[in-house]
Each structure stands twice: as structure tokens, then as C-alpha cells.
mmCIF file of C-alpha atoms in Angstrom:
data_model
loop_
_atom_site.group_PDB
_atom_site.id
_atom_site.type_symbol
_atom_site.label_atom_id
_atom_site.label_comp_id
_atom_site.label_asym_id
_atom_site.label_seq_id
_atom_site.Cartn_x
_atom_site.Cartn_y
_atom_site.Cartn_z
ATOM 1 C CA MET A 286 0.078 0.120 -0.187
ATOM 2 C CA HIS A 287 1.618 3.128 -1.101
ATOM 3 C CA ILE A 288 1.729 5.945 1.749
ATOM 4 C CA ALA A 289 2.684 9.753 0.697
ATOM 5 C CA ARG A 290 6.529 10.153 0.814
ATOM 6 C CA SER A 291 6.123 13.905 2.220
ATOM 7 C CA ALA A 292 4.052 12.159 5.057
ATOM 8 C CA LEU A 293 6.563 9.433 5.627
ATOM 9 C CA SER A 294 9.396 11.843 6.075
ATOM 10 C CA ALA A 295 7.513 13.592 8.835
ATOM 11 C CA ALA A 296 6.783 10.362 10.514
ATOM 12 C CA LEU A 297 10.148 9.135 10.450
ATOM 13 C CA MET A 298 11.007 12.541 12.369
ATOM 14 C CA ALA A 299 8.039 12.463 14.870
ATOM 15 C CA THR A 300 8.941 12.480 18.503
ATOM 16 C CA SER A 301 7.394 9.582 20.929
ATOM 17 C CA ALA A 302 4.550 12.052 22.052
ATOM 18 C CA ARG A 303 3.534 12.594 18.092
ATOM 19 C CA ALA A 304 4.339 8.985 17.445
ATOM 20 C CA PHE A 305 0.695 7.832 18.663
ATOM 21 C CA SER A 306 -1.361 10.073 15.769
ATOM 22 C CA PRO A 307 -2.005 8.502 12.747
ATOM 23 C CA ALA A 308 -2.781 11.573 11.276
ATOM 24 C CA ALA A 309 0.608 13.272 9.969
ATOM 25 C CA SER A 310 1.313 9.877 8.220
ATOM 26 C CA ALA A 311 -2.208 8.832 6.773
ATOM 27 C CA PHE A 312 -2.063 5.699 4.525
ATOM 28 C CA LYS A 313 -2.265 7.168 1.068
ATOM 29 C CA SER A 314 -3.145 4.720 -1.761
ATOM 30 C CA SER A 315 -5.243 4.209 -4.969
ATOM 31 C CA SER A 316 -9.148 3.033 -4.177
ATOM 32 C CA ALA A 317 -7.736 -0.387 -6.125
ATOM 33 C CA ALA A 318 -5.145 -0.857 -3.476
ATOM 34 C CA VAL A 319 -7.986 -0.491 -0.887
ATOM 35 C CA SER A 320 -10.198 -2.790 -2.603
ATOM 36 C CA ASN A 321 -7.493 -5.455 -2.912
ATOM 37 C CA LEU A 322 -7.507 -4.958 1.158
ATOM 38 C CA SER A 323 -11.034 -5.330 1.791
ATOM 39 C CA ARG A 324 -12.287 -8.628 2.331
ATOM 40 C CA ARG A 325 -9.200 -10.544 0.959
ATOM 41 C CA THR A 326 -9.138 -14.105 1.594
ATOM 42 C CA PHE A 327 -5.822 -15.275 2.981
ATOM 43 C CA SER A 328 -4.309 -18.301 2.135
ATOM 44 C CA SER A 329 -1.062 -20.076 2.586
ATOM 45 C CA THR A 330 1.308 -20.616 -0.172
ATOM 46 C CA THR A 331 3.818 -22.478 1.766
ATOM 47 C CA SER A 332 5.286 -26.158 1.543
ATOM 48 C CA LEU A 333 3.917 -29.206 3.505
ATOM 49 C CA ASN A 334 4.716 -28.766 7.308
ATOM 50 C CA ALA A 335 6.782 -32.049 7.062
ATOM 51 C CA ASN A 336 9.684 -29.156 5.865
ATOM 52 C CA VAL A 337 9.123 -27.074 9.066
ATOM 53 C CA LEU A 338 13.135 -26.806 10.620
ATOM 54 C CA LYS A 339 13.529 -26.340 14.374
ATOM 55 C CA LEU A 340 16.009 -23.632 15.013
ATOM 56 C CA THR A 341 19.289 -25.283 16.073
ATOM 57 C CA GLU A 342 21.809 -22.470 14.788
ATOM 58 C CA PRO A 343 20.687 -19.126 14.832
ATOM 59 C CA ALA A 344 23.940 -17.705 14.523
ATOM 60 C CA LYS A 345 24.204 -19.369 11.086
ATOM 61 C CA ASP A 346 20.704 -19.799 9.798
ATOM 62 C CA LEU A 347 18.692 -16.556 10.953
ATOM 63 C CA LEU A 348 20.677 -13.719 12.315
ATOM 64 C CA PRO A 349 23.075 -13.171 9.516
ATOM 65 C CA ASN A 350 20.225 -13.331 7.139
ATOM 66 C CA VAL A 351 17.571 -10.976 8.928
ATOM 67 C CA ASP A 352 17.790 -6.945 9.278
ATOM 68 C CA VAL A 353 14.315 -6.367 10.883
ATOM 69 C CA PHE A 354 12.291 -8.560 13.311
ATOM 70 C CA ILE A 355 8.425 -7.932 13.720
ATOM 71 C CA PHE A 356 7.282 -9.541 16.886
ATOM 72 C CA ASP A 357 3.981 -10.239 18.022
ATOM 73 C CA CYS A 358 3.379 -9.454 21.466
ATOM 74 C CA ASP A 359 0.946 -11.981 23.121
ATOM 75 C CA GLY A 360 2.534 -15.364 23.459
ATOM 76 C CA VAL A 361 5.805 -14.230 21.999
ATOM 77 C CA ILE A 362 7.111 -11.006 24.268
ATOM 78 C CA TRP A 363 4.423 -11.641 27.288
ATOM 79 C CA ARG A 364 1.833 -13.834 28.344
ATOM 80 C CA GLY A 365 -1.055 -11.985 30.121
ATOM 81 C CA ASP A 366 0.580 -9.510 32.092
ATOM 82 C CA SER A 367 3.838 -11.389 32.945
ATOM 83 C CA VAL A 368 6.808 -10.907 30.675
ATOM 84 C CA ILE A 369 8.186 -14.269 29.371
ATOM 85 C CA GLU A 370 11.443 -15.249 30.854
ATOM 86 C CA GLY A 371 14.587 -14.053 28.973
ATOM 87 C CA ILE A 372 12.768 -11.397 26.784
ATOM 88 C CA PRO A 373 14.383 -8.243 27.910
ATOM 89 C CA GLU A 374 17.634 -9.880 27.622
ATOM 90 C CA THR A 375 17.307 -11.006 24.419
ATOM 91 C CA LEU A 376 15.846 -7.729 23.048
ATOM 92 C CA GLU A 377 18.962 -5.870 24.353
ATOM 93 C CA LYS A 378 21.528 -8.461 22.438
ATOM 94 C CA LEU A 379 19.376 -7.912 19.410
ATOM 95 C CA ARG A 380 19.696 -4.313 19.260
ATOM 96 C CA ALA A 381 23.294 -4.859 20.077
ATOM 97 C CA LEU A 382 23.553 -6.489 16.753
ATOM 98 C CA GLY A 383 21.834 -3.634 14.952
ATOM 99 C CA LYS A 384 18.676 -5.483 14.327
ATOM 100 C CA LYS A 385 15.475 -3.073 13.864
ATOM 101 C CA MET A 386 12.563 -4.136 15.795
ATOM 102 C CA TYR A 387 8.668 -3.704 15.703
ATOM 103 C CA PHE A 388 6.080 -4.907 17.538
ATOM 104 C CA VAL A 389 2.701 -5.605 16.007
ATOM 105 C CA THR A 390 -0.107 -6.720 18.205
ATOM 106 C CA ASN A 391 -3.417 -7.933 16.990
ATOM 107 C CA ASN A 392 -4.852 -7.059 20.392
ATOM 108 C CA SER A 393 -7.038 -3.699 20.042
ATOM 109 C CA THR A 394 -7.993 -3.188 23.582
ATOM 110 C CA LYS A 395 -5.471 -0.402 24.058
ATOM 111 C CA SER A 396 -3.864 1.950 21.597
ATOM 112 C CA ARG A 397 -0.524 2.341 20.984
ATOM 113 C CA LYS A 398 0.065 4.662 23.772
ATOM 114 C CA GLY A 399 -1.474 2.175 25.841
ATOM 115 C CA TYR A 400 0.784 -0.605 24.447
ATOM 116 C CA LYS A 401 3.573 1.505 25.314
ATOM 117 C CA LYS A 402 2.730 1.970 29.168
ATOM 118 C CA LYS A 403 2.400 -1.921 29.091
ATOM 119 C CA PHE A 404 5.834 -2.304 27.690
ATOM 120 C CA ASP A 405 7.407 0.001 30.410
ATOM 121 C CA SER A 406 5.341 -1.331 33.265
ATOM 122 C CA LEU A 407 7.144 -4.865 32.025
ATOM 123 C CA GLY A 408 10.553 -3.314 32.279
ATOM 124 C CA LEU A 409 10.791 -3.170 28.332
ATOM 125 C CA ASP A 410 12.451 -0.129 26.951
ATOM 126 C CA VAL A 411 10.672 0.080 23.577
ATOM 127 C CA PRO A 412 10.074 3.412 21.814
ATOM 128 C CA ALA A 413 6.571 4.123 20.640
ATOM 129 C CA GLU A 414 7.805 4.508 16.818
ATOM 130 C CA GLU A 415 8.018 0.496 17.177
ATOM 131 C CA ILE A 416 4.774 -0.322 18.389
ATOM 132 C CA PHE A 417 1.620 -0.972 16.132
ATOM 133 C CA SER A 418 -1.802 -2.462 17.553
ATOM 134 C CA SER A 419 -4.763 -3.423 15.332
ATOM 135 C CA SER A 420 -6.405 -0.839 16.895
ATOM 136 C CA PHE A 421 -4.057 1.759 15.154
ATOM 137 C CA ALA A 422 -4.484 -0.278 12.019
ATOM 138 C CA ALA A 423 -8.372 0.295 11.983
ATOM 139 C CA ALA A 424 -8.157 4.224 12.555
ATOM 140 C CA ALA A 425 -5.544 4.537 9.683
ATOM 141 C CA TYR A 426 -7.399 2.411 7.517
ATOM 142 C CA LEU A 427 -10.208 4.924 7.911
ATOM 143 C CA GLU A 428 -7.761 7.707 7.177
ATOM 144 C CA GLN A 429 -6.634 5.748 3.620
ATOM 145 C CA THR A 430 -10.445 5.686 2.801
ATOM 146 C CA ASN A 431 -11.362 9.257 3.861
ATOM 147 C CA PHE A 432 -13.933 8.472 6.022
ATOM 148 C CA LYS A 433 -13.771 11.416 8.124
ATOM 149 C CA GLU A 434 -14.663 13.615 4.869
ATOM 150 C CA SER A 435 -18.029 11.749 4.658
ATOM 151 C CA GLY A 436 -19.064 13.069 7.710
ATOM 152 C CA LYS A 437 -20.276 9.743 9.006
ATOM 153 C CA LYS A 438 -19.693 8.070 12.444
ATOM 154 C CA VAL A 439 -18.490 4.784 13.820
ATOM 155 C CA TYR A 440 -19.879 2.450 16.185
ATOM 156 C CA VAL A 441 -17.359 1.065 18.149
ATOM 157 C CA VAL A 442 -17.660 -3.170 19.393
ATOM 158 C CA GLY A 443 -14.606 -2.710 21.273
ATOM 159 C CA GLU A 444 -12.390 -1.176 24.173
ATOM 160 C CA VAL A 445 -10.949 2.106 24.642
ATOM 161 C CA GLY A 446 -8.143 1.171 22.445
ATOM 162 C CA ILE A 447 -9.977 1.497 19.265
ATOM 163 C CA GLN A 448 -11.317 4.758 20.667
ATOM 164 C CA GLU A 449 -8.280 6.442 21.350
ATOM 165 C CA GLU A 450 -6.998 6.053 18.156
ATOM 166 C CA LEU A 451 -10.222 7.134 16.664
ATOM 167 C CA ASP A 452 -9.727 10.515 18.945
ATOM 168 C CA LEU A 453 -6.437 11.088 17.640
ATOM 169 C CA ILE A 454 -7.559 11.362 13.630
ATOM 170 C CA GLY A 455 -10.855 13.388 14.655
ATOM 171 C CA VAL A 456 -13.034 10.316 13.656
ATOM 172 C CA PRO A 457 -16.650 10.830 15.957
ATOM 173 C CA HIS A 458 -17.704 7.390 17.365
ATOM 174 C CA PHE A 459 -19.452 5.752 20.029
ATOM 175 C CA GLY A 460 -20.375 2.660 21.758
ATOM 176 C CA GLY A 461 -17.418 0.750 23.179
ATOM 177 C CA PRO A 462 -17.311 0.809 26.862
ATOM 178 C CA GLU A 463 -20.067 2.994 27.269
ATOM 179 C CA ASP A 464 -22.801 0.334 25.914
ATOM 180 C CA ALA A 465 -21.410 -2.320 28.535
ATOM 181 C CA GLY A 466 -24.633 -3.443 30.520
ATOM 182 C CA LYS A 467 -27.043 -1.961 28.193
ATOM 183 C CA GLN A 468 -30.028 -4.442 27.360
ATOM 184 C CA PRO A 469 -32.603 -3.571 24.770
ATOM 185 C CA ASP A 470 -36.278 -3.556 25.317
ATOM 186 C CA MET A 471 -37.548 -6.887 23.587
ATOM 187 C CA GLY A 472 -41.212 -6.277 24.797
ATOM 188 C CA PRO A 473 -43.834 -6.426 22.523
ATOM 189 C CA GLY A 474 -43.800 -3.893 19.494
ATOM 190 C CA CYS A 475 -40.373 -2.940 20.698
ATOM 191 C CA ALA A 476 -37.425 -1.937 18.426
ATOM 192 C CA LEU A 477 -33.944 -0.547 19.176
ATOM 193 C CA PRO A 478 -33.663 2.438 17.276
ATOM 194 C CA HIS A 479 -29.840 3.021 15.618
ATOM 195 C CA ASP A 480 -28.124 6.161 14.201
ATOM 196 C CA SER A 481 -28.374 5.956 10.396
ATOM 197 C CA ASP A 482 -25.284 8.435 10.220
ATOM 198 C CA VAL A 483 -23.254 5.570 11.251
ATOM 199 C CA GLY A 484 -20.727 4.588 8.356
ATOM 200 C CA ALA A 485 -18.519 1.937 9.838
ATOM 201 C CA VAL A 486 -18.870 -0.475 12.767
ATOM 202 C CA ILE A 487 -15.188 -1.255 14.104
ATOM 203 C CA VAL A 488 -15.389 -4.883 15.895
ATOM 204 C CA GLY A 489 -12.253 -5.295 18.395
ATOM 205 C CA PHE A 490 -11.695 -7.622 21.205
ATOM 206 C CA ASP A 491 -14.663 -6.763 23.891
ATOM 207 C CA ARG A 492 -14.587 -8.242 27.460
ATOM 208 C CA ASN A 493 -18.199 -6.502 27.751
ATOM 209 C CA ILE A 494 -19.667 -8.233 24.523
ATOM 210 C CA ASN A 495 -23.464 -8.151 24.769
ATOM 211 C CA TYR A 496 -26.560 -8.745 23.031
ATOM 212 C CA TYR A 497 -27.064 -4.868 22.706
ATOM 213 C CA LYS A 498 -24.138 -4.312 20.912
ATOM 214 C CA ILE A 499 -24.494 -7.320 18.594
ATOM 215 C CA GLN A 500 -27.950 -5.956 17.795
ATOM 216 C CA TYR A 501 -26.790 -2.381 17.251
ATOM 217 C CA ALA A 502 -24.125 -3.358 14.981
ATOM 218 C CA GLN A 503 -26.222 -5.430 12.833
ATOM 219 C CA LEU A 504 -28.799 -2.611 12.556
ATOM 220 C CA CYS A 505 -25.925 -0.370 11.307
ATOM 221 C CA ILE A 506 -24.535 -2.759 8.760
ATOM 222 C CA ASN A 507 -27.461 -4.150 7.643
ATOM 223 C CA GLU A 508 -29.861 -1.045 7.687
ATOM 224 C CA ASN A 509 -27.526 1.975 6.712
ATOM 225 C CA PRO A 510 -26.469 1.949 3.002
ATOM 226 C CA GLY A 511 -22.814 1.928 2.357
ATOM 227 C CA CYS A 512 -21.754 0.976 6.037
ATOM 228 C CA GLU A 513 -18.841 -0.827 6.416
ATOM 229 C CA PHE A 514 -17.883 -3.812 8.521
ATOM 230 C CA ILE A 515 -14.154 -3.521 9.993
ATOM 231 C CA ALA A 516 -12.520 -6.177 12.040
ATOM 232 C CA THR A 517 -9.348 -5.353 13.956
ATOM 233 C CA ASN A 518 -8.506 -9.154 13.792
ATOM 234 C CA THR A 519 -10.096 -12.494 13.824
ATOM 235 C CA ASP A 520 -7.955 -14.430 16.357
ATOM 236 C CA ALA A 521 -9.613 -17.421 17.439
ATOM 237 C CA VAL A 522 -7.894 -17.169 21.253
ATOM 238 C CA THR A 523 -6.013 -14.481 23.287
ATOM 239 C CA HIS A 524 -4.021 -14.559 26.573
ATOM 240 C CA LEU A 525 -5.856 -12.436 28.764
ATOM 241 C CA THR A 526 -3.886 -14.363 31.585
ATOM 242 C CA ASP A 527 -0.938 -16.514 31.805
ATOM 243 C CA ALA A 528 -3.392 -19.414 33.288
ATOM 244 C CA GLN A 529 -5.341 -20.381 30.194
ATOM 245 C CA GLU A 530 -6.638 -19.530 26.592
ATOM 246 C CA TRP A 531 -9.416 -17.393 26.297
ATOM 247 C CA ALA A 532 -12.013 -16.798 23.575
ATOM 248 C CA GLY A 533 -10.511 -14.209 21.198
ATOM 249 C CA ASN A 534 -11.882 -11.375 18.568
ATOM 250 C CA GLY A 535 -12.713 -14.189 16.366
ATOM 251 C CA SER A 536 -15.998 -14.853 18.532
ATOM 252 C CA MET A 537 -16.980 -11.430 18.554
ATOM 253 C CA VAL A 538 -16.189 -11.062 14.685
ATOM 254 C CA GLY A 539 -18.171 -14.121 14.327
ATOM 255 C CA ALA A 540 -21.445 -13.254 15.902
ATOM 256 C CA ILE A 541 -21.663 -9.984 13.775
ATOM 257 C CA LYS A 542 -21.114 -12.160 10.190
ATOM 258 C CA GLY A 543 -23.597 -14.488 11.576
ATOM 259 C CA CYS A 544 -26.386 -11.856 11.736
ATOM 260 C CA THR A 545 -25.300 -9.487 8.981
ATOM 261 C CA GLY A 546 -24.155 -12.327 6.454
ATOM 262 C CA GLN A 547 -21.350 -9.975 5.772
ATOM 263 C CA GLU A 548 -17.334 -10.385 5.767
ATOM 264 C CA PRO A 549 -15.556 -7.883 7.339
ATOM 265 C CA THR A 550 -12.353 -5.806 6.170
ATOM 266 C CA VAL A 551 -9.659 -7.324 8.367
ATOM 267 C CA VAL A 552 -7.039 -4.617 9.054
ATOM 268 C CA GLY A 553 -4.815 -6.781 11.688
ATOM 269 C CA LYS A 554 -2.677 -9.754 10.823
ATOM 270 C CA PRO A 555 -2.655 -11.340 8.338
ATOM 271 C CA SER A 556 -3.857 -8.155 6.383
ATOM 272 C CA PRO A 557 -1.036 -6.978 4.510
ATOM 273 C CA LEU A 558 -1.624 -3.296 5.718
ATOM 274 C CA MET A 559 0.726 -3.184 8.431
ATOM 275 C CA ILE A 560 3.812 -4.634 6.451
ATOM 276 C CA ASP A 561 3.136 -2.084 3.506
ATOM 277 C CA TYR A 562 3.042 0.707 5.848
ATOM 278 C CA LEU A 563 6.557 -0.499 7.376
ATOM 279 C CA CYS A 564 8.146 -1.131 4.130
ATOM 280 C CA SER A 565 6.789 2.463 2.483
ATOM 281 C CA LYS A 566 7.819 4.131 5.788
ATOM 282 C CA LEU A 567 11.287 2.954 6.141
ATOM 283 C CA GLY A 568 12.437 1.836 2.852
ATOM 284 C CA LEU A 569 12.775 -2.162 4.135
ATOM 285 C CA ASP A 570 13.501 -5.197 2.111
ATOM 286 C CA LYS A 571 10.895 -7.558 2.762
ATOM 287 C CA GLY A 572 13.334 -10.621 2.146
ATOM 288 C CA ARG A 573 15.533 -9.059 4.832
ATOM 289 C CA ILE A 574 12.515 -9.149 7.614
ATOM 290 C CA CYS A 575 11.272 -12.044 9.602
ATOM 291 C CA MET A 576 7.859 -12.284 11.455
ATOM 292 C CA VAL A 577 7.951 -13.976 14.463
ATOM 293 C CA GLY A 578 4.834 -15.295 16.251
ATOM 294 C CA ASP A 579 2.968 -18.076 18.139
ATOM 295 C CA ARG A 580 0.001 -18.264 15.721
ATOM 296 C CA LEU A 581 -0.036 -19.996 12.453
ATOM 297 C CA ASP A 582 -2.936 -18.482 11.031
ATOM 298 C CA THR A 583 -2.326 -14.878 11.722
ATOM 299 C CA ASP A 584 1.552 -14.329 12.204
ATOM 300 C CA ILE A 585 2.882 -16.942 10.144
ATOM 301 C CA LEU A 586 0.408 -16.315 7.371
ATOM 302 C CA PHE A 587 1.423 -12.587 7.719
ATOM 303 C CA GLY A 588 4.789 -13.674 7.024
ATOM 304 C CA THR A 589 4.118 -16.280 4.382
ATOM 305 C CA ASP A 590 1.407 -14.133 2.302
ATOM 306 C CA ASN A 591 3.851 -11.218 2.355
ATOM 307 C CA GLY A 592 6.816 -12.492 1.223
ATOM 308 C CA LEU A 593 8.799 -12.376 4.689
ATOM 309 C CA LYS A 594 10.682 -14.946 6.547
ATOM 310 C CA SER A 595 8.838 -16.421 9.464
ATOM 311 C CA LEU A 596 9.421 -17.912 12.760
ATOM 312 C CA LEU A 597 6.827 -19.835 15.037
ATOM 313 C CA VAL A 598 7.479 -19.827 18.548
ATOM 314 C CA LEU A 599 6.070 -22.344 21.133
ATOM 315 C CA SER A 600 5.873 -20.168 23.953
ATOM 316 C CA GLY A 601 1.942 -18.964 22.959
ATOM 317 C CA VAL A 602 -1.233 -20.930 21.718
ATOM 318 C CA THR A 603 0.842 -23.280 19.085
ATOM 319 C CA THR A 604 1.894 -26.388 20.209
ATOM 320 C CA GLU A 605 4.524 -28.210 18.260
ATOM 321 C CA GLU A 606 2.307 -31.038 18.166
ATOM 322 C CA LYS A 607 -0.108 -29.074 15.951
ATOM 323 C CA LEU A 608 2.462 -27.363 13.602
ATOM 324 C CA LEU A 609 3.717 -30.673 12.591
ATOM 325 C CA SER A 610 0.519 -32.165 12.481
ATOM 326 C CA GLN A 611 -0.813 -33.396 9.134
ATOM 327 C CA GLU A 612 -3.746 -31.299 9.205
ATOM 328 C CA ASN A 613 -1.263 -28.072 9.545
ATOM 329 C CA THR A 614 -0.834 -26.782 5.937
ATOM 330 C CA ILE A 615 0.907 -23.414 7.381
ATOM 331 C CA THR A 616 4.798 -23.678 7.540
ATOM 332 C CA PRO A 617 6.974 -21.408 9.029
ATOM 333 C CA ASP A 618 10.816 -21.624 7.775
ATOM 334 C CA TYR A 619 11.578 -21.845 11.373
ATOM 335 C CA TYR A 620 10.248 -23.044 14.865
ATOM 336 C CA ALA A 621 11.485 -22.275 18.412
ATOM 337 C CA ASP A 622 10.690 -22.646 21.737
ATOM 338 C CA SER A 623 11.105 -18.954 22.433
ATOM 339 C CA ILE A 624 12.974 -15.937 20.982
ATOM 340 C CA VAL A 625 15.534 -16.642 23.915
ATOM 341 C CA ASP A 626 16.634 -19.518 21.383
ATOM 342 C CA PHE A 627 17.869 -16.842 19.193
ATOM 343 C CA PHE A 628 21.132 -16.850 21.284
ATOM 344 C CA VAL A 629 20.953 -20.516 22.332
ATOM 345 C CA ASP A 630 24.715 -20.883 21.618
ATOM 346 C CA GLU A 631 25.699 -18.009 23.587
ATOM 347 C CA ASN A 632 23.385 -18.914 26.543
ATOM 348 C CA ALA A 633 24.711 -22.401 26.555
ATOM 349 C CA LYS A 634 28.271 -21.149 27.219
ATOM 350 C CA VAL A 635 27.093 -19.006 29.799
ATOM 351 C CA GLU A 636 25.353 -21.974 31.580
ATOM 352 C CA ALA A 637 28.765 -23.898 31.313
ATOM 353 C CA THR A 638 30.657 -21.593 32.824
ATOM 354 C CA ALA A 639 28.262 -21.037 35.599
#
């Protein structure tokens, strides 16, 4: 996706305070490019899973061939509110080698500003400019399609992350946490009124999803001409805590799909929007980028479908058994227990001398 070069130059010079606003670096592209993103069906073109290699010699096979690492967050950097053991030291070592890093999460509950606070709280020194969330991607998509100029509003099924990103680009919105606990009157002859000026419904992860929100969203999508259905992601499960998997945004999106019969525009992984933005902004070579994640159908597909190297870690939702099963057709270049294994040789030497 093409981004205006003048805007990109400004973005590269942005301070941490300005890094949270997508307005200065709006996604500019042709309508054809936007159409290509919308309702795109993602499918893997990778080889059979029998070819998956476990990373055993990162100093030879991985690190010399990668300039940029794109990391998922949940299941890769942290689980719930706990940083994965060895991650801070690993990130420091990668920076010492001159590797560039970006952190791209499908979790829309926080804005980039909110995720910066989370990184800080976990003792991870990550600049704001390296953080990209699906809540940001949703706002950027609306900028790309000149939604603000339509004068329409956005109805949000989701949390404050989406709202904060919409505020930064000046797009009016309602719903979200404010509709938690609401119940429609379903007595005889009752109907739930809805705003005919809603031009888009954004569905992100929502811990307060309820029937009111589902009904309001379907009314906007089904009855407002041209109302767009946008999903931040369709992850099946997520890490709310480090104790178990929890139902992800795929369940919220599925509810809206079920009552509208519409397929959403997905802006998070594995959509190409974020990687196209990064490559245009920084002039990155896709062949020198490695996507690292814990999900086959989002993170690894994001890598394989967009021409990146890919590495699956077993520190999140995907097990080795699932990766190597005959049913799996999504194949990363390598897999490892966690990104700590990037320096497995160095770590072994330290342990030997301890």
C-alpha cells in the first residue's frame, strides 16, 4: 500500500509524543489498493509441514539473514501481564547486533499509547515508534479511505484502544465501553433505534460484549447504506492471563458475521496493511524481514503471504504437535521454543561457565 512520501518523512522525524497519532502519516493509496485489502481471503502458499525446521543454529541460519524482526506481543513477548523469561535480555542482544524491531499486535484493547505503558510496566525499553496495534490499523484504514470527509460516525464494538486511536484522527464515534451493561427492550412491539449516520462498525476484542452491541451493530450494517464492517482481527483465542487461553476477537466478529451475512474488512494480521506501511515508511527489504509469532493463521500467514521470513515460537498458543500435524498446511521457515533461542549458543556457553 502506497503512503505519501512527504508524510512518511514527517513520520520518521516524529517524537514519541507524536508517534501515537496516525494523522501525520495517513495511509494514502488508490481505491484499487484499498479494494484489494478489503475482504481479502488469506491462504497459505507454503510447503508441507514436514519441511518445518527447528532453529538449532541461529547464529548461522537466522541472524545473518535478517535485518528486521517483527514480533507479535501476546505469547511472544508476554503472556497476560507477565513478561516471558529471558525476553528483556534477548531484545537487548538484538539491538546490540543492530537489528531493527517492531512490535505488531492484533490485540485492539489498547491504543499504541496504552501499549507503550504496558511495555514500560514490564521493564521493556521499547520506543513508541516501534509499536503497532490493530486499533491503530483500524484508524489508519479509515484515514486511508477518507472516512472523516464523509461526515459519518463509527459504532465501536470493542474497548478504549479503538476509541483513543479514532480520537487522534478526529473521527466521531460511540459505543464501546459506554454500551457495557445495556439491554434492549424486547417487549411486544419494541424496536431498538439506531443512528442512520453510522458509516462504519469496528469490531475489536470486547470483554463486555452483549446482545445490545450485537443488535446495534447488525442494524447499522444491514440498514445503513454503505456502512462498512471492519474487524481489527479474527484471532480465535487470546492470552488474557498466563493460566489459560480465552476466546478471542474471532468470536465477536463471528457473531456480527452471523447476523449480517457480511464478511469484514480485516485490518490486523494477516492483512498486508501493516507490512506495506512499514516497508513504505522505512524502505525495508521484505526479504530481510522475519515475522515472529505464536499463531499459524495470523502471524505466520502474515509472513508467508507477504514475502517475509517467518518463525513460530511455542511460547504461546501453538503447540509443536499442532505445528507438525498432518492437518496443518501453514509452514514457517523455522520454529523455536521462544525467541530466547535466538542466542541458544551464547546462553549455553554462559551456563557451562556458571
